[in-house]
Amino acid sequence: MRPLQKNDMQYTKARQNERQFKSLTSLSVEQFDTLLPIFESKWDDFIEKFNLDGTPRMRKYVPKNEKQLPTVADKLFFILFYQKTNSLQELVASYFDLDVSMVNKWIHILSPLLDKSLVKYAPKSRIEDVKFKKDETYITDGSERPIQRDTYQQEEYYSGKKGTHTMKNALIISTLGLIVWLSVTHVGRVHDKKMVEKLNINTSIILLADLGFFGWHPKNVNLILPYKKPRNTKTEKRELTQEQKDFNKQLAKKRVKVENVLAHVKVLRIVKDKNRNYRIGFRENLMLTACSMYNFRLKNPKIVSIKENIC
């Protein structure tokens, strides 16, 4: 029998504390166990066909070091830990007893496998693929996340709204909170309306939005925006009427759902805090991973036992 390694101890110890496990992975133990067999099948498919460096495999996979993430559960725990905490790779290396170079390698091996495991829960990237319900209400918004300042494209990534360098996406959610569509990732200077102005929504829907989408006129969509405060003139100070203020207040109460959803998406600190990973395509894909994880948690809620409910 293989002796228990430090990697096993970290994962096993975390499992024993439900609250700590969720803080480290964003998933409950039950949700982790639901995702694990899906992730394991993706890992088996990958390692059967490819080496760890991505080259085609010519012989059976035999780990060179059995101390490094020995089980598939350890591997899933590792990648969830990294994305939830957004820790320095040196810290992750210390926690999992790995070399820093191997931490970087495992991050870029396991991240695509996690995305493949969550593909069932991923929001659509093509608006034509979204199955909108006719005359139903949806909510849209834009979301920005900070990144490390780019050496060569600082102006492109700079967001005047946030006052820092960012990447951003637009998304559409249902009134139940499910993210049904996520745009491709844009640089920080792109305006919210620019991210959606070419969308072609074929189904008649009601769409709630903020003033960042002012001037957008999508076909088949009843776009509801708040009233914009009129500009003051040199002789007159203009204000919204009381009816307009009441309308804006009621609209804000309905639209707050999208802010709550984004707060849950950004429990993954890799999309909340500044990301320093320069790997081509890695930063662009993080919001899709975070949204897929949110949809997974939404569709697989924790089962509360009678004992927990009484407490």
Short mmCIF file of C-alpha atoms in Angstrom, two decimals:
data_model
loop_
_atom_site.label_atom_id
_atom_site.label_comp_id
_atom_site.label_asym_id
_atom_site.label_seq_id
_atom_site.Cartn_x
_atom_site.Cartn_y
_atom_site.Cartn_z
CA MET A 1 0.00 0.00 0.00
CA ARG A 2 1.35 3.43 -0.96
CA PRO A 3 2.22 5.54 2.13
CA LEU A 4 0.21 8.72 2.66
CA GLN A 5 1.98 11.69 1.07
CA LYS A 6 1.76 15.38 1.96
CA ASN A 7 -0.49 16.01 -1.07
CA ASP A 8 -2.97 13.43 0.21
CA MET A 9 -2.88 14.95 3.67
CA GLN A 10 -3.75 18.43 2.39
CA TYR A 11 -6.75 17.15 0.42
CA THR A 12 -7.92 14.67 3.06
CA LYS A 13 -7.57 17.18 5.89
CA ALA A 14 -9.53 19.83 3.95
CA ARG A 15 -12.36 17.35 3.28
CA GLN A 16 -12.88 16.88 7.00
CA ASN A 17 -13.82 20.54 7.42
CA GLU A 18 -16.76 21.42 5.16
CA ARG A 19 -16.42 25.15 5.65
CA GLN A 20 -12.66 25.16 4.99
CA PHE A 21 -13.09 22.91 1.94
CA LYS A 22 -15.57 25.33 0.38
CA SER A 23 -13.29 28.29 1.18
CA LEU A 24 -10.41 26.58 -0.64
CA THR A 25 -12.30 25.23 -3.67
CA SER A 26 -15.63 27.16 -3.94
CA LEU A 27 -17.41 23.76 -3.87
CA SER A 28 -18.97 21.77 -1.08
CA VAL A 29 -17.68 18.22 -0.59
CA GLU A 30 -20.85 16.89 -2.25
CA GLN A 31 -20.38 19.14 -5.28
CA PHE A 32 -16.71 18.13 -5.49
CA ASP A 33 -17.71 14.45 -5.49
CA THR A 34 -20.22 15.16 -8.27
CA LEU A 35 -17.59 16.83 -10.45
CA LEU A 36 -14.80 14.34 -9.70
CA PRO A 37 -15.90 11.41 -11.95
CA ILE A 38 -16.44 13.81 -14.88
CA PHE A 39 -12.99 15.33 -14.35
CA GLU A 40 -11.47 11.86 -13.98
CA SER A 41 -12.81 10.77 -17.37
CA LYS A 42 -11.31 13.91 -18.99
CA TRP A 43 -7.97 13.22 -17.29
CA ASP A 44 -7.98 9.59 -18.46
CA ASP A 45 -8.72 10.65 -22.04
CA PHE A 46 -5.92 13.22 -21.95
CA ILE A 47 -3.21 11.08 -20.38
CA GLU A 48 -4.00 8.13 -22.66
CA LYS A 49 -3.31 10.24 -25.76
CA PHE A 50 -0.78 12.87 -24.65
CA ASN A 51 2.30 13.39 -22.54
CA LEU A 52 2.29 16.11 -19.90
CA ASP A 53 3.97 18.48 -22.35
CA GLY A 54 1.16 17.96 -24.88
CA THR A 55 3.09 15.77 -27.34
CA PRO A 56 1.45 12.53 -28.60
CA ARG A 57 1.90 9.60 -26.22
CA MET A 58 3.87 6.59 -27.48
CA ARG A 59 3.87 4.46 -24.34
CA LYS A 60 1.78 3.88 -21.21
CA TYR A 61 1.75 6.72 -18.68
CA VAL A 62 3.85 6.06 -15.58
CA PRO A 63 4.26 8.98 -13.11
CA LYS A 64 7.92 9.93 -12.67
CA ASN A 65 7.19 11.15 -9.15
CA GLU A 66 4.33 9.53 -7.25
CA LYS A 67 4.47 12.27 -4.61
CA GLN A 68 3.21 14.91 -7.05
CA LEU A 69 -0.62 15.03 -7.11
CA PRO A 70 -0.86 11.22 -7.03
CA THR A 71 -4.65 10.85 -7.41
CA VAL A 72 -7.18 12.48 -9.71
CA ALA A 73 -8.90 13.92 -6.62
CA ASP A 74 -5.62 15.63 -5.69
CA LYS A 75 -5.37 17.08 -9.19
CA LEU A 76 -8.93 18.44 -9.10
CA PHE A 77 -8.37 19.83 -5.60
CA PHE A 78 -5.15 21.47 -6.81
CA ILE A 79 -6.67 23.33 -9.77
CA LEU A 80 -9.76 24.40 -7.79
CA PHE A 81 -7.51 25.62 -4.98
CA TYR A 82 -5.43 27.69 -7.40
CA GLN A 83 -8.42 29.30 -9.12
CA LYS A 84 -10.33 29.96 -5.90
CA THR A 85 -7.41 31.55 -4.00
CA ASN A 86 -5.36 33.04 -6.88
CA SER A 87 -2.27 32.43 -4.74
CA LEU A 88 1.31 33.04 -5.80
CA GLN A 89 2.72 29.95 -7.45
CA GLU A 90 5.47 29.86 -4.82
CA LEU A 91 2.80 29.55 -2.12
CA VAL A 92 0.96 26.84 -4.04
CA ALA A 93 4.26 24.99 -4.46
CA SER A 94 4.84 25.10 -0.72
CA TYR A 95 1.29 23.99 0.11
CA PHE A 96 1.35 21.00 -2.26
CA ASP A 97 5.06 20.16 -1.84
CA LEU A 98 5.87 20.79 -5.53
CA ASP A 99 8.53 22.63 -7.48
CA VAL A 100 7.36 26.01 -8.80
CA SER A 101 8.00 24.85 -12.37
CA MET A 102 5.69 21.88 -11.82
CA VAL A 103 3.00 24.12 -10.33
CA ASN A 104 3.02 26.16 -13.53
CA LYS A 105 2.93 23.03 -15.67
CA TRP A 106 0.03 21.49 -13.72
CA ILE A 107 -1.97 24.73 -13.91
CA HIS A 108 -1.83 24.75 -17.70
CA ILE A 109 -2.48 21.00 -17.97
CA LEU A 110 -5.45 20.87 -15.61
CA SER A 111 -7.21 24.15 -16.45
CA PRO A 112 -8.40 22.98 -19.91
CA LEU A 113 -9.51 19.65 -18.39
CA LEU A 114 -11.60 21.52 -15.82
CA ASP A 115 -13.20 23.53 -18.63
CA LYS A 116 -14.03 20.32 -20.51
CA SER A 117 -15.54 18.86 -17.33
CA LEU A 118 -17.82 21.90 -17.00
CA VAL A 119 -18.81 22.20 -20.67
CA LYS A 120 -22.36 21.03 -19.87
CA TYR A 121 -22.75 24.03 -17.55
CA ALA A 122 -20.89 26.61 -19.65
CA PRO A 123 -22.82 29.63 -20.93
CA LYS A 124 -23.09 29.86 -24.69
CA SER A 125 -20.58 32.01 -26.53
CA ARG A 126 -22.73 32.25 -29.69
CA ILE A 127 -25.99 34.10 -29.14
CA GLU A 128 -27.62 31.92 -31.82
CA ASP A 129 -27.10 28.86 -29.60
CA VAL A 130 -28.98 30.33 -26.63
CA LYS A 131 -32.50 28.92 -26.26
CA PHE A 132 -34.32 32.05 -25.17
CA LYS A 133 -37.91 31.64 -24.00
CA LYS A 134 -40.27 33.86 -25.95
CA ASP A 135 -41.35 37.03 -24.13
CA GLU A 136 -39.35 36.07 -21.03
CA THR A 137 -37.31 38.63 -19.09
CA TYR A 138 -33.48 38.50 -19.05
CA ILE A 139 -30.82 40.80 -17.63
CA THR A 140 -27.56 41.91 -19.22
CA ASP A 141 -24.49 43.65 -17.84
CA GLY A 142 -20.76 44.08 -18.37
CA SER A 143 -18.08 42.82 -15.99
CA GLU A 144 -14.43 43.88 -15.69
CA ARG A 145 -11.54 42.14 -13.96
CA PRO A 146 -8.08 43.59 -13.24
CA ILE A 147 -4.94 42.20 -14.87
CA GLN A 148 -1.23 42.88 -14.64
CA ARG A 149 -0.28 45.90 -16.73
CA ASP A 150 0.73 44.78 -20.20
CA THR A 151 4.17 45.90 -21.35
CA TYR A 152 3.26 46.64 -24.98
CA GLN A 153 -0.51 47.29 -25.02
CA GLN A 154 -1.07 49.42 -21.95
CA GLU A 155 -3.42 51.85 -23.69
CA GLU A 156 -5.63 49.06 -25.08
CA TYR A 157 -6.16 47.42 -21.70
CA TYR A 158 -6.62 50.61 -19.68
CA SER A 159 -10.17 51.12 -18.40
CA GLY A 160 -11.04 54.72 -17.64
CA LYS A 161 -14.05 53.53 -15.62
CA LYS A 162 -11.96 51.39 -13.27
CA GLY A 163 -8.77 53.45 -13.48
CA THR A 164 -6.64 50.36 -14.06
CA HIS A 165 -5.82 47.73 -16.71
CA THR A 166 -8.62 45.25 -17.20
CA MET A 167 -10.30 42.64 -19.36
CA LYS A 168 -14.07 42.60 -19.68
CA ASN A 169 -17.03 40.51 -20.81
CA ALA A 170 -20.74 41.04 -21.29
CA LEU A 171 -23.22 38.45 -20.09
CA ILE A 172 -26.93 37.69 -20.10
CA ILE A 173 -28.67 35.91 -17.23
CA SER A 174 -32.16 34.54 -16.71
CA THR A 175 -34.36 35.76 -13.86
CA LEU A 176 -33.47 32.51 -12.04
CA GLY A 177 -29.82 33.59 -12.06
CA LEU A 178 -28.50 31.18 -14.71
CA ILE A 179 -25.84 32.66 -17.01
CA VAL A 180 -27.06 31.79 -20.51
CA TRP A 181 -24.60 33.80 -22.62
CA LEU A 182 -21.08 35.15 -22.17
CA SER A 183 -19.29 37.30 -24.72
CA VAL A 184 -15.73 36.79 -25.84
CA THR A 185 -13.18 38.63 -23.72
CA HIS A 186 -12.43 42.24 -24.68
CA VAL A 187 -9.71 44.66 -23.64
CA GLY A 188 -10.56 47.17 -20.90
CA ARG A 189 -11.06 50.22 -23.13
CA VAL A 190 -13.98 48.66 -25.04
CA HIS A 191 -17.36 50.15 -24.06
CA ASP A 192 -20.18 47.88 -22.84
CA LYS A 193 -22.37 48.68 -25.86
CA LYS A 194 -19.56 47.76 -28.25
CA MET A 195 -19.48 44.22 -26.82
CA VAL A 196 -23.14 43.56 -27.72
CA GLU A 197 -24.02 45.84 -30.64
CA LYS A 198 -23.56 43.07 -33.24
CA LEU A 199 -25.71 40.52 -31.40
CA ASN A 200 -28.57 39.05 -33.41
CA ILE A 201 -31.25 37.79 -31.02
CA ASN A 202 -33.93 35.98 -33.04
CA THR A 203 -36.42 35.42 -30.20
CA SER A 204 -38.68 38.13 -28.83
CA ILE A 205 -37.50 38.83 -25.24
CA ILE A 206 -37.48 41.55 -22.61
CA LEU A 207 -33.97 42.63 -21.69
CA LEU A 208 -33.13 44.77 -18.65
CA ALA A 209 -29.90 46.79 -18.88
CA ASP A 210 -28.14 49.83 -17.44
CA LEU A 211 -27.11 53.08 -19.14
CA GLY A 212 -23.90 51.47 -20.38
CA PHE A 213 -26.09 50.04 -23.16
CA PHE A 214 -27.71 53.37 -24.02
CA GLY A 215 -28.03 53.71 -27.80
CA TRP A 216 -28.17 49.96 -28.47
CA HIS A 217 -31.20 48.96 -30.55
CA PRO A 218 -31.29 45.14 -30.90
CA LYS A 219 -33.94 43.57 -33.11
CA ASN A 220 -36.72 41.51 -31.49
CA VAL A 221 -35.72 42.83 -28.07
CA ASN A 222 -37.70 45.07 -25.76
CA LEU A 223 -34.69 46.77 -24.17
CA ILE A 224 -35.58 48.47 -20.89
CA LEU A 225 -33.13 51.09 -19.65
CA PRO A 226 -33.32 53.52 -16.72
CA TYR A 227 -34.09 57.14 -17.45
CA LYS A 228 -30.99 59.25 -17.92
CA LYS A 229 -30.75 62.44 -15.91
CA PRO A 230 -31.02 65.42 -18.30
CA ARG A 231 -28.13 67.83 -18.60
CA ASN A 232 -28.36 71.12 -16.78
CA THR A 233 -28.45 74.29 -18.82
CA LYS A 234 -26.88 77.63 -17.94
CA THR A 235 -30.23 78.92 -16.72
CA GLU A 236 -31.97 75.78 -15.50
CA LYS A 237 -31.10 72.86 -13.24
CA ARG A 238 -32.91 69.84 -14.66
CA GLU A 239 -34.01 66.78 -12.68
CA LEU A 240 -35.87 63.56 -13.37
CA THR A 241 -39.56 63.59 -12.58
CA GLN A 242 -40.78 61.63 -9.56
CA GLU A 243 -42.36 59.03 -11.88
CA GLN A 244 -39.03 58.54 -13.65
CA LYS A 245 -37.20 58.21 -10.33
CA ASP A 246 -39.72 55.59 -9.17
CA PHE A 247 -39.31 53.70 -12.46
CA ASN A 248 -35.50 53.69 -12.09
CA LYS A 249 -35.83 52.44 -8.51
CA GLN A 250 -38.09 49.54 -9.51
CA LEU A 251 -35.83 48.66 -12.43
CA ALA A 252 -32.77 48.66 -10.16
CA LYS A 253 -34.52 46.21 -7.80
CA LYS A 254 -34.96 43.78 -10.71
CA ARG A 255 -31.49 44.35 -12.17
CA VAL A 256 -29.70 43.78 -8.86
CA LYS A 257 -29.98 40.06 -9.63
CA VAL A 258 -27.12 40.35 -12.13
CA GLU A 259 -24.91 42.03 -9.53
CA ASN A 260 -25.60 39.17 -7.13
CA VAL A 261 -24.71 36.66 -9.84
CA LEU A 262 -21.42 38.44 -10.61
CA ALA A 263 -20.59 38.45 -6.90
CA HIS A 264 -21.02 34.65 -6.83
CA VAL A 265 -18.98 34.26 -10.03
CA LYS A 266 -16.15 36.26 -8.50
CA VAL A 267 -15.81 34.06 -5.44
CA LEU A 268 -13.06 32.65 -7.66
CA ARG A 269 -10.40 35.19 -6.81
CA ILE A 270 -8.63 34.51 -10.08
CA VAL A 271 -11.31 36.70 -11.74
CA LYS A 272 -11.71 39.09 -8.82
CA ASP A 273 -8.09 39.98 -8.01
CA LYS A 274 -5.36 41.06 -10.37
CA ASN A 275 -4.21 38.18 -12.56
CA ARG A 276 -0.52 37.99 -13.42
CA ASN A 277 -0.50 35.02 -15.78
CA TYR A 278 0.74 36.03 -19.25
CA ARG A 279 0.16 32.67 -20.95
CA ILE A 280 -1.53 33.33 -24.31
CA GLY A 281 -5.24 32.59 -24.08
CA PHE A 282 -5.19 31.80 -20.35
CA ARG A 283 -6.50 35.12 -19.00
CA GLU A 284 -9.09 35.39 -21.78
CA ASN A 285 -10.66 32.06 -20.77
CA LEU A 286 -10.88 32.61 -17.01
CA MET A 287 -14.30 34.29 -17.01
CA LEU A 288 -15.79 31.36 -18.91
CA THR A 289 -14.39 28.97 -16.30
CA ALA A 290 -15.75 31.09 -13.44
CA CYS A 291 -19.22 31.36 -15.03
CA SER A 292 -19.30 27.62 -15.72
CA MET A 293 -18.37 26.94 -12.09
CA TYR A 294 -21.17 29.24 -10.95
CA ASN A 295 -23.73 27.47 -13.17
CA PHE A 296 -22.47 24.12 -11.87
CA ARG A 297 -22.96 25.22 -8.25
CA LEU A 298 -26.40 26.62 -9.10
CA LYS A 299 -27.57 23.38 -10.71
CA ASN A 300 -25.99 21.17 -8.03
CA PRO A 301 -26.97 22.84 -4.75
CA LYS A 302 -25.69 21.45 -1.49
CA ILE A 303 -28.14 19.01 0.10
CA VAL A 304 -28.79 20.26 3.61
CA SER A 305 -29.35 17.46 6.08
CA ILE A 306 -32.19 17.55 8.65
CA LYS A 307 -29.58 17.85 11.41
CA GLU A 308 -27.94 20.87 9.74
CA ASN A 309 -31.36 22.47 9.15
CA ILE A 310 -32.29 22.16 12.82
CA CYS A 311 -28.96 23.71 13.86
#
